[in-house]
PDB file of C-alpha atoms in Angstrom:
ATOM      1  CA  MET L   1      -0.473 -15.934  -8.571  1.00  0.00           C
ATOM      2  CA  THR L   2       1.619 -17.113  -5.628  1.00  0.00           C
ATOM      3  CA  VAL L   3       3.484 -15.523  -2.782  1.00  0.00           C
ATOM      4  CA  ASP L   4       6.445 -17.085  -1.033  1.00  0.00           C
ATOM      5  CA  LEU L   5       7.327 -15.386   2.233  1.00  0.00           C
ATOM      6  CA  PRO L   6       9.242 -17.940   4.291  1.00  0.00           C
ATOM      7  CA  LEU L   7      10.156 -17.318   7.884  1.00  0.00           C
ATOM      8  CA  LEU L   8      13.024 -14.876   7.761  1.00  0.00           C
ATOM      9  CA  PRO L   9      15.478 -13.598  10.379  1.00  0.00           C
ATOM     10  CA  ARG L  10      14.597 -10.051   9.296  1.00  0.00           C
ATOM     11  CA  PRO L  11      11.457  -8.384   7.934  1.00  0.00           C
ATOM     12  CA  LEU L  12      10.613  -7.898   4.281  1.00  0.00           C
ATOM     13  CA  ILE L  13      11.334  -4.248   3.406  1.00  0.00           C
ATOM     14  CA  LEU L  14       8.706  -2.420   1.348  1.00  0.00           C
ATOM     15  CA  ASP L  15       9.128   0.703  -0.726  1.00  0.00           C
ATOM     16  CA  GLY L  16       8.094   4.190   0.386  1.00  0.00           C
ATOM     17  CA  GLY L  17       5.658   6.761  -0.917  1.00  0.00           C
ATOM     18  CA  LEU L  18       5.338   6.679  -4.701  1.00  0.00           C
ATOM     19  CA  ALA L  19       3.715  10.114  -4.878  1.00  0.00           C
ATOM     20  CA  THR L  20       6.216  11.528  -2.377  1.00  0.00           C
ATOM     21  CA  GLU L  21       9.158  10.635  -4.587  1.00  0.00           C
ATOM     22  CA  LEU L  22       7.391  11.793  -7.739  1.00  0.00           C
ATOM     23  CA  GLU L  23       6.760  15.187  -6.129  1.00  0.00           C
ATOM     24  CA  ALA L  24      10.397  15.321  -5.023  1.00  0.00           C
ATOM     25  CA  ARG L  25      11.272  14.879  -8.705  1.00  0.00           C
ATOM     26  CA  GLY L  26       9.142  17.860  -9.668  1.00  0.00           C
ATOM     27  CA  PHE L  27       5.830  16.298 -10.687  1.00  0.00           C
ATOM     28  CA  ASP L  28       2.611  18.134  -9.831  1.00  0.00           C
ATOM     29  CA  LEU L  29       0.120  15.505  -8.639  1.00  0.00           C
ATOM     30  CA  LYS L  30      -2.773  17.814  -7.790  1.00  0.00           C
ATOM     31  CA  HIS L  31      -5.245  15.763  -9.777  1.00  0.00           C
ATOM     32  CA  LYS L  32      -8.116  13.422  -8.948  1.00  0.00           C
ATOM     33  CA  LEU L  33      -6.084  10.457 -10.233  1.00  0.00           C
ATOM     34  CA  TRP L  34      -2.997  11.509  -8.222  1.00  0.00           C
ATOM     35  CA  SER L  35       0.078   9.483  -9.264  1.00  0.00           C
ATOM     36  CA  ALA L  36      -2.076   7.230 -11.476  1.00  0.00           C
ATOM     37  CA  ARG L  37      -2.277  10.155 -13.917  1.00  0.00           C
ATOM     38  CA  LEU L  38       1.311   9.385 -14.914  1.00  0.00           C
ATOM     39  CA  LEU L  39       0.206   6.033 -16.305  1.00  0.00           C
ATOM     40  CA  LEU L  40      -1.157   8.212 -19.095  1.00  0.00           C
ATOM     41  CA  GLU L  41       1.350  11.052 -19.177  1.00  0.00           C
ATOM     42  CA  ASP L  42       4.771   9.706 -18.131  1.00  0.00           C
ATOM     43  CA  PRO L  43       4.833   5.972 -17.338  1.00  0.00           C
ATOM     44  CA  GLY L  44       8.618   5.929 -17.481  1.00  0.00           C
ATOM     45  CA  ALA L  45       8.739   8.182 -14.425  1.00  0.00           C
ATOM     46  CA  LEU L  46       6.793   5.586 -12.440  1.00  0.00           C
ATOM     47  CA  SER L  47       9.188   2.820 -13.431  1.00  0.00           C
ATOM     48  CA  ASP L  48      12.143   5.029 -12.500  1.00  0.00           C
ATOM     49  CA  VAL L  49      10.731   5.593  -9.003  1.00  0.00           C
ATOM     50  CA  HIS L  50      10.140   1.859  -8.557  1.00  0.00           C
ATOM     51  CA  LEU L  51      13.777   1.318  -9.530  1.00  0.00           C
ATOM     52  CA  ALA L  52      14.970   3.966  -7.065  1.00  0.00           C
ATOM     53  CA  TYR L  53      13.247   2.126  -4.233  1.00  0.00           C
ATOM     54  CA  LEU L  54      14.741  -1.195  -5.293  1.00  0.00           C
ATOM     55  CA  ARG L  55      18.193   0.356  -5.380  1.00  0.00           C
ATOM     56  CA  ALA L  56      17.571   1.756  -1.888  1.00  0.00           C
ATOM     57  CA  GLY L  57      16.935  -1.743  -0.561  1.00  0.00           C
ATOM     58  CA  ALA L  58      13.237  -2.532  -0.975  1.00  0.00           C
ATOM     59  CA  GLY L  59      12.464  -6.223  -1.317  1.00  0.00           C
ATOM     60  CA  CYS L  60       8.943  -5.457  -2.514  1.00  0.00           C
ATOM     61  CA  ILE L  61       7.501  -2.614  -4.584  1.00  0.00           C
ATOM     62  CA  ILE L  62       3.822  -1.651  -4.829  1.00  0.00           C
ATOM     63  CA  SER L  63       2.251  -0.831  -8.192  1.00  0.00           C
ATOM     64  CA  ALA L  64       0.972   2.591  -9.272  1.00  0.00           C
ATOM     65  CA  SER L  65      -2.667   1.466  -9.259  1.00  0.00           C
ATOM     66  CA  TYR L  66      -3.720   2.832  -5.851  1.00  0.00           C
ATOM     67  CA  GLN L  67      -5.914   5.616  -7.204  1.00  0.00           C
ATOM     68  CA  ALA L  68      -6.454   4.086 -10.632  1.00  0.00           C
ATOM     69  CA  SER L  69      -9.980   3.059 -11.544  1.00  0.00           C
ATOM     70  CA  VAL L  70     -11.825   2.254 -14.740  1.00  0.00           C
ATOM     71  CA  ASP L  71     -14.409   4.946 -13.989  1.00  0.00           C
ATOM     72  CA  GLY L  72     -11.710   7.504 -13.238  1.00  0.00           C
ATOM     73  CA  PHE L  73      -9.922   6.895 -16.513  1.00  0.00           C
ATOM     74  CA  MET L  74     -13.168   6.826 -18.489  1.00  0.00           C
ATOM     75  CA  ALA L  75     -14.046  10.225 -16.996  1.00  0.00           C
ATOM     76  CA  LEU L  76     -10.981  11.521 -18.854  1.00  0.00           C
ATOM     77  CA  GLY L  77     -12.388  10.245 -22.134  1.00  0.00           C
ATOM     78  CA  LEU L  78     -10.744   6.830 -22.336  1.00  0.00           C
ATOM     79  CA  SER L  79     -12.647   3.725 -23.360  1.00  0.00           C
ATOM     80  CA  GLU L  80     -13.179   0.874 -20.920  1.00  0.00           C
ATOM     81  CA  ALA L  81     -10.607  -1.209 -22.796  1.00  0.00           C
ATOM     82  CA  GLU L  82      -8.063   1.616 -22.615  1.00  0.00           C
ATOM     83  CA  ALA L  83      -8.715   2.041 -18.885  1.00  0.00           C
ATOM     84  CA  LEU L  84      -8.187  -1.661 -18.233  1.00  0.00           C
ATOM     85  CA  ALA L  85      -4.984  -1.547 -20.271  1.00  0.00           C
ATOM     86  CA  LEU L  86      -3.663   1.161 -17.928  1.00  0.00           C
ATOM     87  CA  LEU L  87      -4.225  -1.153 -14.962  1.00  0.00           C
ATOM     88  CA  ASP L  88      -2.170  -3.752 -16.822  1.00  0.00           C
ATOM     89  CA  LEU L  89       0.484  -1.118 -17.481  1.00  0.00           C
ATOM     90  CA  SER L  90       0.791  -0.329 -13.768  1.00  0.00           C
ATOM     91  CA  LEU L  91       1.919  -3.908 -13.187  1.00  0.00           C
ATOM     92  CA  GLN L  92       4.147  -4.027 -16.253  1.00  0.00           C
ATOM     93  CA  LEU L  93       6.020  -0.948 -15.044  1.00  0.00           C
ATOM     94  CA  GLY L  94       6.727  -2.698 -11.753  1.00  0.00           C
ATOM     95  CA  ARG L  95       7.925  -5.820 -13.542  1.00  0.00           C
ATOM     96  CA  ASP L  96      10.138  -3.716 -15.808  1.00  0.00           C
ATOM     97  CA  ALA L  97      11.761  -2.050 -12.797  1.00  0.00           C
ATOM     98  CA  ILE L  98      12.386  -5.417 -11.137  1.00  0.00           C
ATOM     99  CA  THR L  99      13.963  -6.733 -14.338  1.00  0.00           C
ATOM    100  CA  ARG L 100      16.187  -3.659 -14.657  1.00  0.00           C
ATOM    101  CA  TYR L 101      17.252  -3.945 -11.026  1.00  0.00           C
ATOM    102  CA  SER L 102      17.883  -7.700 -11.265  1.00  0.00           C
ATOM    103  CA  GLU L 103      20.075  -7.255 -14.339  1.00  0.00           C
ATOM    104  CA  GLU L 104      21.937  -4.374 -12.695  1.00  0.00           C
ATOM    105  CA  CYS L 105      22.453  -5.746  -9.175  1.00  0.00           C
ATOM    106  CA  ARG L 106      21.986  -9.526  -9.429  1.00  0.00           C
ATOM    107  CA  PRO L 107      20.170  -9.850  -6.078  1.00  0.00           C
ATOM    108  CA  ALA L 108      20.168 -13.246  -4.368  1.00  0.00           C
ATOM    109  CA  VAL L 109      16.368 -13.030  -4.051  1.00  0.00           C
ATOM    110  CA  ARG L 110      14.251 -11.467  -6.789  1.00  0.00           C
ATOM    111  CA  PRO L 111      12.142  -8.577  -5.412  1.00  0.00           C
ATOM    112  CA  LEU L 112       8.377  -8.968  -5.182  1.00  0.00           C
ATOM    113  CA  LEU L 113       5.630  -6.958  -6.859  1.00  0.00           C
ATOM    114  CA  ALA L 114       2.395  -6.135  -5.030  1.00  0.00           C
ATOM    115  CA  ALA L 115      -0.638  -4.923  -6.988  1.00  0.00           C
ATOM    116  CA  SER L 116      -2.071  -1.930  -5.143  1.00  0.00           C
ATOM    117  CA  VAL L 117      -5.821  -1.874  -4.531  1.00  0.00           C
ATOM    118  CA  GLY L 118      -6.696   1.489  -3.036  1.00  0.00           C
ATOM    119  CA  PRO L 119      -9.872   2.222  -1.069  1.00  0.00           C
ATOM    120  CA  TYR L 120     -13.155   3.536  -2.423  1.00  0.00           C
ATOM    121  CA  GLY L 121     -12.388   6.881  -0.803  1.00  0.00           C
ATOM    122  CA  ALA L 122      -9.212   7.304  -2.859  1.00  0.00           C
ATOM    123  CA  CYS L 123     -11.253   7.228  -6.048  1.00  0.00           C
ATOM    124  CA  LEU L 124     -13.641   9.821  -4.604  1.00  0.00           C
ATOM    125  CA  ALA L 125     -10.597  12.015  -3.870  1.00  0.00           C
ATOM    126  CA  ASP L 126     -12.408  13.594  -0.912  1.00  0.00           C
ATOM    127  CA  GLY L 127     -10.370  12.186   1.985  1.00  0.00           C
ATOM    128  CA  SER L 128     -13.068   9.717   3.040  1.00  0.00           C
ATOM    129  CA  GLU L 129     -10.476   6.935   3.247  1.00  0.00           C
ATOM    130  CA  TYR L 130      -9.418   8.663   6.472  1.00  0.00           C
ATOM    131  CA  ARG L 131     -12.958   8.697   7.874  1.00  0.00           C
ATOM    132  CA  GLY L 132     -14.548   5.486   6.623  1.00  0.00           C
ATOM    133  CA  HIS L 133     -18.035   6.919   6.449  1.00  0.00           C
ATOM    134  CA  TYR L 134     -19.111   5.910   2.966  1.00  0.00           C
ATOM    135  CA  HIS L 135     -22.539   6.148   1.372  1.00  0.00           C
ATOM    136  CA  LEU L 136     -22.100   2.589   0.035  1.00  0.00           C
ATOM    137  CA  ASP L 137     -22.889  -0.561   1.981  1.00  0.00           C
ATOM    138  CA  GLN L 138     -20.742  -3.692   1.837  1.00  0.00           C
ATOM    139  CA  ALA L 139     -22.482  -4.967  -1.307  1.00  0.00           C
ATOM    140  CA  GLY L 140     -21.944  -1.630  -3.028  1.00  0.00           C
ATOM    141  CA  LEU L 141     -18.271  -1.629  -2.072  1.00  0.00           C
ATOM    142  CA  TYR L 142     -17.922  -5.137  -3.490  1.00  0.00           C
ATOM    143  CA  ARG L 143     -19.402  -3.979  -6.796  1.00  0.00           C
ATOM    144  CA  PHE L 144     -17.143  -0.926  -6.862  1.00  0.00           C
ATOM    145  CA  HIS L 145     -13.960  -2.946  -6.368  1.00  0.00           C
ATOM    146  CA  ARG L 146     -14.808  -6.019  -8.437  1.00  0.00           C
ATOM    147  CA  GLN L 147     -13.761  -5.039 -11.976  1.00  0.00           C
ATOM    148  CA  ARG L 148     -10.462  -3.456 -10.974  1.00  0.00           C
ATOM    149  CA  PHE L 149      -9.680  -6.220  -8.482  1.00  0.00           C
ATOM    150  CA  LEU L 150     -10.274  -8.982 -11.035  1.00  0.00           C
ATOM    151  CA  ARG L 151      -8.035  -7.256 -13.567  1.00  0.00           C
ATOM    152  CA  LEU L 152      -5.202  -6.755 -11.088  1.00  0.00           C
ATOM    153  CA  ALA L 153      -5.562 -10.276  -9.684  1.00  0.00           C
ATOM    154  CA  ALA L 154      -5.073 -11.676 -13.187  1.00  0.00           C
ATOM    155  CA  GLY L 155      -2.135  -9.405 -13.951  1.00  0.00           C
ATOM    156  CA  GLY L 156       0.764 -11.518 -12.720  1.00  0.00           C
ATOM    157  CA  ALA L 157       1.793  -9.680  -9.543  1.00  0.00           C
ATOM    158  CA  ASP L 158       3.049 -11.750  -6.626  1.00  0.00           C
ATOM    159  CA  PHE L 159       0.078 -10.680  -4.493  1.00  0.00           C
ATOM    160  CA  LEU L 160      -2.397  -7.854  -3.952  1.00  0.00           C
ATOM    161  CA  ALA L 161      -1.986  -5.056  -1.414  1.00  0.00           C
ATOM    162  CA  CYS L 162      -5.393  -3.711  -0.357  1.00  0.00           C
ATOM    163  CA  GLU L 163      -4.338  -0.435   1.224  1.00  0.00           C
ATOM    164  CA  THR L 164      -5.560   2.395   3.451  1.00  0.00           C
ATOM    165  CA  ILE L 165      -8.842   0.617   4.176  1.00  0.00           C
ATOM    166  CA  PRO L 166     -10.791   2.694   6.736  1.00  0.00           C
ATOM    167  CA  CYS L 167     -13.613   0.382   7.814  1.00  0.00           C
ATOM    168  CA  ILE L 168     -14.543  -3.257   8.306  1.00  0.00           C
ATOM    169  CA  ASP L 169     -17.270  -3.209   5.640  1.00  0.00           C
ATOM    170  CA  GLU L 170     -14.763  -2.343   2.919  1.00  0.00           C
ATOM    171  CA  ALA L 171     -12.308  -4.924   4.253  1.00  0.00           C
ATOM    172  CA  LEU L 172     -15.019  -7.592   4.115  1.00  0.00           C
ATOM    173  CA  ALA L 173     -15.919  -6.642   0.535  1.00  0.00           C
ATOM    174  CA  LEU L 174     -12.275  -7.012  -0.473  1.00  0.00           C
ATOM    175  CA  ASN L 175     -11.894 -10.185   1.561  1.00  0.00           C
ATOM    176  CA  ARG L 176     -14.750 -11.709  -0.443  1.00  0.00           C
ATOM    177  CA  LEU L 177     -12.925 -10.905  -3.692  1.00  0.00           C
ATOM    178  CA  ILE L 178      -9.668 -12.305  -2.316  1.00  0.00           C
ATOM    179  CA  ALA L 179     -11.407 -15.587  -1.490  1.00  0.00           C
ATOM    180  CA  GLU L 180     -13.372 -15.773  -4.746  1.00  0.00           C
ATOM    181  CA  THR L 181     -10.245 -15.305  -6.860  1.00  0.00           C
ATOM    182  CA  ALA L 182      -7.950 -17.379  -4.600  1.00  0.00           C
ATOM    183  CA  SER L 183      -5.493 -14.473  -4.647  1.00  0.00           C
ATOM    184  CA  PRO L 184      -2.815 -14.059  -1.969  1.00  0.00           C
ATOM    185  CA  ALA L 185      -3.280 -10.618  -0.457  1.00  0.00           C
ATOM    186  CA  TRP L 186      -2.886  -8.375   2.520  1.00  0.00           C
ATOM    187  CA  ILE L 187      -5.291  -5.779   3.847  1.00  0.00           C
ATOM    188  CA  SER L 188      -3.848  -2.755   5.630  1.00  0.00           C
ATOM    189  CA  PHE L 189      -5.970  -0.204   7.463  1.00  0.00           C
ATOM    190  CA  SER L 190      -5.804   3.526   7.988  1.00  0.00           C
ATOM    191  CA  CYS L 191      -6.097   4.162  11.731  1.00  0.00           C
ATOM    192  CA  ARG L 192      -7.137   7.242  13.701  1.00  0.00           C
ATOM    193  CA  ASP L 193      -5.219   6.371  16.874  1.00  0.00           C
ATOM    194  CA  ASP L 194      -3.411   3.467  18.520  1.00  0.00           C
ATOM    195  CA  ALA L 195      -6.497   1.247  18.755  1.00  0.00           C
ATOM    196  CA  HIS L 196      -9.076   2.080  16.080  1.00  0.00           C
ATOM    197  CA  LEU L 197      -9.549   2.144  12.337  1.00  0.00           C
ATOM    198  CA  SER L 198     -10.408   5.501  10.799  1.00  0.00           C
ATOM    199  CA  SER L 199     -14.075   4.475  11.103  1.00  0.00           C
ATOM    200  CA  GLY L 200     -13.751   4.093  14.880  1.00  0.00           C
ATOM    201  CA  GLU L 201     -13.979   0.292  14.841  1.00  0.00           C
ATOM    202  CA  SER L 202     -11.326  -1.564  16.834  1.00  0.00           C
ATOM    203  CA  ILE L 203      -8.460  -3.204  14.993  1.00  0.00           C
ATOM    204  CA  GLU L 204      -9.019  -6.411  16.972  1.00  0.00           C
ATOM    205  CA  GLN L 205     -12.616  -6.503  15.737  1.00  0.00           C
ATOM    206  CA  ALA L 206     -11.349  -6.127  12.175  1.00  0.00           C
ATOM    207  CA  ALA L 207      -8.832  -8.949  12.589  1.00  0.00           C
ATOM    208  CA  ARG L 208     -11.424 -11.324  13.988  1.00  0.00           C
ATOM    209  CA  ALA L 209     -13.824 -10.521  11.134  1.00  0.00           C
ATOM    210  CA  LEU L 210     -11.188 -11.492   8.551  1.00  0.00           C
ATOM    211  CA  ALA L 211      -9.563 -14.484  10.216  1.00  0.00           C
ATOM    212  CA  GLY L 212     -11.340 -17.188   8.211  1.00  0.00           C
ATOM    213  CA  ASN L 213      -9.761 -16.492   4.802  1.00  0.00           C
ATOM    214  CA  ALA L 214      -6.528 -18.440   4.302  1.00  0.00           C
ATOM    215  CA  TRP L 215      -5.650 -16.398   1.182  1.00  0.00           C
ATOM    216  CA  LEU L 216      -5.307 -13.305   3.376  1.00  0.00           C
ATOM    217  CA  PHE L 217      -1.709 -13.832   4.452  1.00  0.00           C
ATOM    218  CA  ALA L 218      -1.200 -10.531   6.299  1.00  0.00           C
ATOM    219  CA  LEU L 219      -3.068  -7.725   8.009  1.00  0.00           C
ATOM    220  CA  GLY L 220      -1.692  -4.402   9.039  1.00  0.00           C
ATOM    221  CA  VAL L 221      -1.647  -0.630   9.017  1.00  0.00           C
ATOM    222  CA  ASN L 222      -0.528   2.039   6.562  1.00  0.00           C
ATOM    223  CA  CYS L 223      -0.917   5.789   6.015  1.00  0.00           C
ATOM    224  CA  THR L 224      -1.056   6.273   9.787  1.00  0.00           C
ATOM    225  CA  ALA L 225       1.076   8.261  12.230  1.00  0.00           C
ATOM    226  CA  PRO L 226       4.161   6.234  13.207  1.00  0.00           C
ATOM    227  CA  GLY L 227       3.605   6.947  16.887  1.00  0.00           C
ATOM    228  CA  HIS L 228       0.526   4.708  16.843  1.00  0.00           C
ATOM    229  CA  ILE L 229       2.168   1.706  15.198  1.00  0.00           C
ATOM    230  CA  THR L 230       3.672  -0.205  18.129  1.00  0.00           C
ATOM    231  CA  ALA L 231       0.392  -0.315  20.058  1.00  0.00           C
ATOM    232  CA  LEU L 232      -1.527  -1.244  16.901  1.00  0.00           C
ATOM    233  CA  ILE L 233       0.865  -4.148  16.280  1.00  0.00           C
ATOM    234  CA  ASP L 234       0.338  -5.370  19.847  1.00  0.00           C
ATOM    235  CA  ARG L 235      -3.443  -5.175  19.509  1.00  0.00           C
ATOM    236  CA  LEU L 236      -3.394  -6.845  16.116  1.00  0.00           C
ATOM    237  CA  ARG L 237      -1.109  -9.621  17.315  1.00  0.00           C
ATOM    238  CA  SER L 238      -3.583 -10.433  20.104  1.00  0.00           C
ATOM    239  CA  ALA L 239      -6.265 -11.265  17.514  1.00  0.00           C
ATOM    240  CA  TRP L 240      -4.287 -12.344  14.434  1.00  0.00           C
ATOM    241  CA  SER L 241      -1.824 -15.229  14.033  1.00  0.00           C
ATOM    242  CA  ARG L 242      -0.514 -14.589  10.515  1.00  0.00           C
ATOM    243  CA  ARG L 243       1.877 -11.950   9.204  1.00  0.00           C
ATOM    244  CA  ILE L 244       1.651  -8.265  10.102  1.00  0.00           C
ATOM    245  CA  VAL L 245       2.489  -5.478   7.661  1.00  0.00           C
ATOM    246  CA  VAL L 246       3.103  -1.854   8.656  1.00  0.00           C
ATOM    247  CA  TYR L 247       4.048   1.099   6.475  1.00  0.00           C
ATOM    248  CA  PRO L 248       3.144   4.346   8.207  1.00  0.00           C
ATOM    249  CA  ASN L 249       3.666   7.940   7.202  1.00  0.00           C
ATOM    250  CA  SER L 250       6.925   9.689   8.049  1.00  0.00           C
ATOM    251  CA  GLY L 251       5.607  11.442  11.149  1.00  0.00           C
ATOM    252  CA  GLU L 252       5.184  14.908   9.679  1.00  0.00           C
ATOM    253  CA  GLN L 253       1.762  16.508  10.098  1.00  0.00           C
ATOM    254  CA  TYR L 254      -0.263  17.939   7.230  1.00  0.00           C
ATOM    255  CA  CYS L 255      -1.724  21.409   7.844  1.00  0.00           C
ATOM    256  CA  ALA L 256      -4.893  21.857   5.796  1.00  0.00           C
ATOM    257  CA  ALA L 257      -4.863  25.624   6.388  1.00  0.00           C
ATOM    258  CA  THR L 258      -1.483  26.111   4.719  1.00  0.00           C
ATOM    259  CA  GLY L 259      -1.440  23.056   2.475  1.00  0.00           C
ATOM    260  CA  ARG L 260       1.995  22.174   3.844  1.00  0.00           C
ATOM    261  CA  TRP L 261       3.572  19.422   5.892  1.00  0.00           C
ATOM    262  CA  GLN L 262       4.937  20.480   9.267  1.00  0.00           C
ATOM    263  CA  GLY L 263       7.611  19.025  11.498  1.00  0.00           C
ATOM    264  CA  THR L 264      10.376  16.626  10.568  1.00  0.00           C
ATOM    265  CA  ARG L 265      11.036  12.941  10.924  1.00  0.00           C
ATOM    266  CA  SER L 266      14.439  11.934   9.663  1.00  0.00           C
ATOM    267  CA  PRO L 267      15.045   8.594   7.952  1.00  0.00           C
ATOM    268  CA  LEU L 268      17.222   7.559  10.894  1.00  0.00           C
ATOM    269  CA  GLU L 269      14.428   8.292  13.390  1.00  0.00           C
ATOM    270  CA  PHE L 270      11.949   6.398  11.228  1.00  0.00           C
ATOM    271  CA  ALA L 271      14.277   3.402  11.003  1.00  0.00           C
ATOM    272  CA  ALA L 272      14.870   3.412  14.758  1.00  0.00           C
ATOM    273  CA  ALA L 273      11.114   3.232  15.309  1.00  0.00           C
ATOM    274  CA  ALA L 274      10.901   0.418  12.760  1.00  0.00           C
ATOM    275  CA  SER L 275      13.299  -1.673  14.828  1.00  0.00           C
ATOM    276  CA  THR L 276      10.729  -1.526  17.631  1.00  0.00           C
ATOM    277  CA  TRP L 277       7.932  -2.516  15.239  1.00  0.00           C
ATOM    278  CA  TRP L 278       9.964  -5.557  14.201  1.00  0.00           C
ATOM    279  CA  GLN L 279      10.555  -6.501  17.841  1.00  0.00           C
ATOM    280  CA  HIS L 280       6.808  -6.291  18.503  1.00  0.00           C
ATOM    281  CA  GLY L 281       5.943  -8.635  15.649  1.00  0.00           C
ATOM    282  CA  ALA L 282       5.795  -6.787  12.321  1.00  0.00           C
ATOM    283  CA  ASP L 283       6.993  -9.044   9.493  1.00  0.00           C
ATOM    284  CA  ILE L 284       6.735  -6.590   6.573  1.00  0.00           C
ATOM    285  CA  ILE L 285       7.835  -2.958   7.042  1.00  0.00           C
ATOM    286  CA  GLY L 286       7.961   0.063   4.754  1.00  0.00           C
ATOM    287  CA  GLY L 287       6.851   3.663   4.439  1.00  0.00           C
ATOM    288  CA  CYS L 288       3.856   5.587   3.129  1.00  0.00           C
ATOM    289  CA  CYS L 289       3.307   9.358   2.756  1.00  0.00           C
ATOM    290  CA  ARG L 290       6.382  11.592   3.080  1.00  0.00           C
ATOM    291  CA  THR L 291       8.810   8.668   3.041  1.00  0.00           C
ATOM    292  CA  GLY L 292      11.286   8.249   0.216  1.00  0.00           C
ATOM    293  CA  PRO L 293      14.284   6.174  -0.865  1.00  0.00           C
ATOM    294  CA  ALA L 294      16.367   7.563   2.011  1.00  0.00           C
ATOM    295  CA  HIS L 295      13.855   6.109   4.484  1.00  0.00           C
ATOM    296  CA  VAL L 296      13.976   2.731   2.748  1.00  0.00           C
ATOM    297  CA  ALA L 297      17.774   2.749   2.762  1.00  0.00           C
ATOM    298  CA  ALA L 298      17.712   3.530   6.491  1.00  0.00           C
ATOM    299  CA  LEU L 299      15.244   0.681   7.063  1.00  0.00           C
ATOM    300  CA  ARG L 300      17.508  -1.711   5.185  1.00  0.00           C
ATOM    301  CA  ARG L 301      20.504  -0.718   7.307  1.00  0.00           C
ATOM    302  CA  ALA L 302      18.618  -0.821  10.617  1.00  0.00           C
ATOM    303  CA  LEU L 303      16.876  -4.132   9.964  1.00  0.00           C
ATOM    304  CA  ALA L 304      19.683  -5.966   8.143  1.00  0.00           C
TER     305      ALA L 304
END
């Protein structure tokens, strides 16, 4: 597994929210496995969404393994071997989309595939990835992640994307796996404000704790309000010399009382903010919740 991200005059553009686009296409994802459920029920839909993001201008897509876990699949009655095969499928669907896009559009540079490694809280499906207060210590988090991480690391993606990590302990557990497998990877955090991880720890503290692993080629932020991103980049840059990745939410606010998203953040507004993130030092830019192909297309135009 290798990753080749040379110095570029413009940032690498990521995809947007996988679940967001699936819901826009009519899929009901109210399930503990979220979009990973479609690995079982409609894998072609996942590949189609990957392709939509590539057509919109993404130079990197992220696999549908964020909320996938061996335990989660086995709870549905699958065997361990069948669960592991679904992790493999998540990567194959990404490769298939890249092949389809490459044959269709003949890009000068072949798009990249990142294997998504979601946080422990995503598999609990209780929102704890936005709090970071787990009942597991660092050793327990290492054990939780190990089987899935090893399978994804061996699956032929360009690198691993450890996403929405809320606390330093979980980042350190993943960092250990990154080093042990010699796998190029990034770690991106969920943040509560413009200075702190969801756990309350400072982002500078997190960067310093992870600085010794050369296989960790980028740190950053995802699934966070876009208004916090510029300050987080500045703080991260003060403690981190390698690449910075940011892919925040659209800017809409989720209302738990109504179960609806409120407010608007147009793709053009999102892309305008992204130009500032690039100027402040972000090397890899995309979108997370409530962003879709229109946001990626706007990013491509604004950052071209």
